[in-house]
C-alpha cells in the first residue's frame, strides 16, 4: 500500500485532478486494450484460417502428386505459395516423411523439420503470432498418403500492429495531457468555491469579520453549501452583534457594579474599622482560620508579622487565645457544629493575648455556613474588643460591691454572701455566726483628727479584724465605722466567743495614725444561725440589737443576741409607730425645768423638756423616744412644735412673771442639718408675736459644733443675728474643746449632770467644775450647772462662781401650769 500515494493529505484540487486523470487513464487503457486485443485476436484467427485454407487446398491438390510421386507438380504447387507473403517455407512429404517437394521464399530450401507425425492437421504458433507452423496430413480415402508442412511468418503484420500500438499509446498520452489540463480547469469549478468558503472561514476565524460573505456563482450543491454558509454567517453576525451589544451592556453593568462593590467594600471596611469588628472564617475540613487586617489590628499584629492571613487552629489557639480560654473556644466551635438549629449563633466572651503580651477581652460571635448537601463547611465570625467595657463593668461591679477605702465587701456584697452562706449552712446543717462590729469613739477620732486620719484608722481596723478570722470567713464594711463578720462552717459555737474577744483585743490596741495615736474600742453584737433566726433580715436585726446592747452596756465588749433584746427592739419599733400619730393626736407635752440664778435664787429662765403622754404607756421621757424621733426624721416636726409651744409659753411668762424671761429649747443636730422649712420660720414667728430673740435660747451639743458644716454655721449666725442665745448642753461629756467656744458665739455652758452628781469639796469633779467656770467666764460665757440635787452641790457651785443651776433640788421638770405656780411661790 506504500506505493499508493496517501490522498488524505492532498489538497482537494490535487485529489480532483488526480482522480479525473486516473479514472480517465484507466478507462482509456481498458478500451484500448480491449480494442487492440480483439483486433489482434481476429487478425490472428483470420491469418490462421487463411493458412488452414491454403493447407486444405494444397492437400487436395497434392493428392495426385503424392500418389504418383510427381515432384514437379508438387514443386509447382508449392511455388504457387509465392503470392502468400506470410508463408515463408513449405514442404510436401510422403507418408514416410520423405520430402517430395520443398519451397522457401528466400530460395534456400531447408530440410523439413522432424516430428511432424501428426495424425491430423496441427497448428503450432507462438503467443504473439509472430510465426506459425502448420502440419496437414494428406488423406486419400482412409489412407494417409503424405503431409503438408507450412511455415508462416507474421512479423510484418506484427510490425504494423506494433506501429498502430505506439500510435495508440501516443494518442493515450496526449489524451491524458488534455484530460489533465481539463481536470485542472474543471477542478476549479468544485474546489474554488470550497476554497473560497475555507478562506472566508479562516479570515473570519482570524479577524472575526462576520460581515464577510463567500461569492456565489452557481446554484448547484456547492452553491447551496455557500448559500447555507453565508446564511450561517448572517446568523452568526446577528448573534455576534447582539452578543456584542449584550457584552457591552454587561461590561457597563459590571463596571457600574464593580464601582458600587468597591464603594461598598470601602464602606464595609470603614464600618468594620469604626465598629472595631475583626472578621474571621474557619474552614471545617482544613481546620484553618482566615483573618482580616482589622482582626490582626485588634491584637496589635499585622499579617506580615504573623505570616499571612491563614492559620491552623492550633497556631491560632496558641498565638491569640489566653491559655485559660483555649479550651472554651474549641468547645464553642463544637457546639455550633453540633447544633441542629439553623439560626444558631454562638456568642461568647473570651480573653485573648496580643502580640505586645497584653491580655484583652473579645466578644466573639459566629455562625456556620452549610453547603448544598447541608453539611457545615465553614464558620464565619466577628470579634469585638470589649476590654474597656469589661474593665468599666469590673470597676462598676467593684464599686457596687466593695468598699473603696478598705477593699472589703460593702453592705450589698455582704448581704449576697450572707445569703449564700445561709443556704450553705442550711444544706450542710452547720451553724453560722454573724457579728456586727461598731467602733466606739471613732466619730471623735474622725472629728478631732480629721477624715484622713479616720480613713487610716478604718483601713487598719479592717486589717486587724480580717486577721482574727479564717480566710473562708467574710469581713465586710457596711457603714462608716460598722463592720460585719460572717463565721461560717462552725464546728461548735464556742470559737465565736474567742474570735469576738480577739477582735476586741485587736481593736483596743493603739492606732498609729502618722504622727498621732488614736484609741478606739469595739462593740460587737453576735447572733447565731439557726438558733436565733433563720432568715437574713432577722439575723441582721439580731446582730444589730446585740451590738446596740454592747454599746448600752458600756462598749468595748460583745453581746449575744437575746430574746429580751428582741423585745426591746420590738418595743422600739412599736414606739416609732405610735410616735407617728403622737403629734397629730396631741399627745406631746412640754414640761418646764427652772434654771435658777444661783446668787439670787430668782428664776428668769427655764428649759423646755419634751414629754409624751402615751395613751397606754403613760408619760414617756425623751430619753426613750427622742432618738427614735431623730432616726425616723420625725424630730423636725416635733422640734418645730416644741419651739412654737415654748414661744407661746415664754410670751405668757414674760407678761405675767418677768419681762426678760427666757425659755431654752433643745435642738437636735438632725434639726440643724435637715430642717430648712421650719427653721427659717422661727425668727419671723418671733417677730410676728413681737418677741425679741432673747426670749429663746437654743441648747445644742458639742457634736454639732465638731461636725459644723457651712449650713450649720450659717444657721448659728442667723440665730445670733436675731438675738437668740445658744447654750452648749452636756458640756464635759464630749471633747470639751475650748476652740469651739471661741469659734462659735456661745452664750452659756451647761455643765453635765455627771460632774455634779458626785460633787464634794475635794473631788476631781469639783476641780473640773471650777476650771470650766473660770475658763467660761474668761471667754465671757455664763455657766449653768445641771443635775443639782443637793444643797451641798448648790453651795459648792455657787462658791465656785457658777451663774445658774438646774436640778431636782430646785424642782423637777413640771407642766406649764405647775411651773407658773412654782414661779409665783418663788417670787413671793
Ligand atoms: P438635757 O437637755 O440635758 O435635759 C436635762 C435632763 O436632765 C432632763 O431629762 C431633766 O429631767 C434631767 N434632770 C435635770 N435635773 C436633774 C436632776 O437633778 N437629777 C436627774 N436625775 N435628772 C435631772 P429629760 O427631760 O428626760 O431629758 C432628757 C434629754 O432629752 C435632754 O437632756 C435633752 O437632751 C432631750 N430632750 C428633752 N426635751 C427635748 C426636746 O424638746 N427636743 C430635743 N431635741 N431633745 C429634748
Ligand atoms: Mg438640755
Ligand atoms: Mg443636759
mmCIF file of C-alpha atoms and ligand atoms in Angstrom, residues 590 593 607-611 621-623 626 635 642 666-668 671 699 729-730 753 786-789 806-809 813, ligand 1:
data_model
loop_
_atom_site.group_PDB
_atom_site.id
_atom_site.type_symbol
_atom_site.label_atom_id
_atom_site.label_comp_id
_atom_site.label_asym_id
_atom_site.label_seq_id
_atom_site.Cartn_x
_atom_site.Cartn_y
_atom_site.Cartn_z
ATOM 1 C CA UNK A 590 -43.753 70.371 127.374
ATOM 2 C CA UNK A 593 -37.431 72.900 134.339
ATOM 3 C CA UNK A 607 -35.644 74.613 129.992
ATOM 4 C CA UNK A 608 -38.494 73.181 127.942
ATOM 5 C CA UNK A 609 -38.368 69.388 128.140
ATOM 6 C CA UNK A 610 -40.455 67.180 125.962
ATOM 7 C CA UNK A 611 -42.859 64.567 127.294
ATOM 8 C CA UNK A 621 -39.431 60.667 128.880
ATOM 9 C CA UNK A 622 -37.468 61.982 125.888
ATOM 10 C CA UNK A 623 -34.567 59.599 126.586
ATOM 11 C CA UNK A 626 -36.062 61.433 121.066
ATOM 12 C CA UNK A 635 -37.827 65.215 115.196
ATOM 13 C CA UNK A 642 -41.650 72.419 120.767
ATOM 14 C CA UNK A 666 -33.184 71.548 122.986
ATOM 15 C CA UNK A 667 -32.362 71.294 119.394
ATOM 16 C CA UNK A 668 -31.125 68.006 117.935
ATOM 17 C CA UNK A 671 -32.859 69.525 113.134
ATOM 18 C CA UNK A 699 -29.416 74.169 123.535
ATOM 19 C CA UNK A 729 -25.505 71.353 126.573
ATOM 20 C CA UNK A 730 -23.932 68.416 128.413
ATOM 21 C CA UNK A 753 -25.022 66.282 135.387
ATOM 22 C CA UNK A 786 -27.216 70.677 135.513
ATOM 23 C CA UNK A 787 -28.473 67.960 137.894
ATOM 24 C CA UNK A 788 -28.160 69.837 141.229
ATOM 25 C CA UNK A 789 -29.947 67.559 143.616
ATOM 26 C CA UNK A 806 -30.792 73.397 137.319
ATOM 27 C CA UNK A 807 -31.844 70.255 139.114
ATOM 28 C CA UNK A 808 -34.299 68.315 141.212
ATOM 29 C CA UNK A 809 -33.002 70.248 144.244
ATOM 30 C CA UNK A 813 -39.474 69.481 135.268
HETATM 31 P P1 LIG B 1 -30.919 67.651 128.788
HETATM 32 O O1 LIG B 1 -31.145 68.731 127.787
HETATM 33 O O2 LIG B 1 -29.586 67.542 129.334
HETATM 34 O O3 LIG B 1 -32.011 67.838 129.812
HETATM 35 C C1 LIG B 1 -31.818 67.674 131.112
HETATM 36 C C2 LIG B 1 -32.274 66.349 131.560
HETATM 37 O O4 LIG B 1 -31.779 66.107 132.859
HETATM 38 C C3 LIG B 1 -33.790 66.248 131.662
HETATM 39 O O5 LIG B 1 -34.177 64.939 131.406
HETATM 40 C C4 LIG B 1 -34.044 66.525 133.099
HETATM 41 O O6 LIG B 1 -35.250 65.968 133.557
HETATM 42 C C5 LIG B 1 -32.858 65.846 133.725
HETATM 43 N N1 LIG B 1 -32.522 66.421 135.002
HETATM 44 C C6 LIG B 1 -32.478 67.728 135.348
HETATM 45 N N2 LIG B 1 -32.120 67.854 136.632
HETATM 46 C C7 LIG B 1 -31.905 66.625 137.105
HETATM 47 C C8 LIG B 1 -31.523 66.128 138.378
HETATM 48 O O7 LIG B 1 -31.266 66.858 139.368
HETATM 49 N N3 LIG B 1 -31.380 64.798 138.529
HETATM 50 C C9 LIG B 1 -31.664 63.974 137.472
HETATM 51 N N4 LIG B 1 -31.512 62.676 137.639
HETATM 52 N N5 LIG B 1 -32.045 64.403 136.280
HETATM 53 C C10 LIG B 1 -32.176 65.751 136.124
HETATM 54 P P2 LIG B 1 -35.241 64.662 130.368
HETATM 55 O O8 LIG B 1 -36.333 65.623 130.482
HETATM 56 O O9 LIG B 1 -35.573 63.219 130.476
HETATM 57 O O10 LIG B 1 -34.497 64.946 129.054
HETATM 58 C C11 LIG B 1 -33.504 64.115 128.624
HETATM 59 C C12 LIG B 1 -32.886 64.656 127.393
HETATM 60 O O11 LIG B 1 -33.823 64.653 126.367
HETATM 61 C C13 LIG B 1 -32.453 66.115 127.495
HETATM 62 O O12 LIG B 1 -31.281 66.244 128.124
HETATM 63 C C14 LIG B 1 -32.469 66.524 126.103
HETATM 64 O O13 LIG B 1 -31.214 66.187 125.572
HETATM 65 C C15 LIG B 1 -33.500 65.657 125.483
HETATM 66 N N6 LIG B 1 -34.705 66.491 125.282
HETATM 67 C C16 LIG B 1 -35.669 66.828 126.134
HETATM 68 N N7 LIG B 1 -36.592 67.576 125.518
HETATM 69 C C17 LIG B 1 -36.184 67.746 124.241
HETATM 70 C C18 LIG B 1 -36.717 68.439 123.125
HETATM 71 O O14 LIG B 1 -37.732 69.153 123.193
HETATM 72 N N8 LIG B 1 -36.038 68.368 121.970
HETATM 73 C C19 LIG B 1 -34.885 67.648 121.889
HETATM 74 N N9 LIG B 1 -34.279 67.602 120.769
HETATM 75 N N10 LIG B 1 -34.350 66.980 122.917
HETATM 76 C C20 LIG B 1 -35.007 67.047 124.106
#
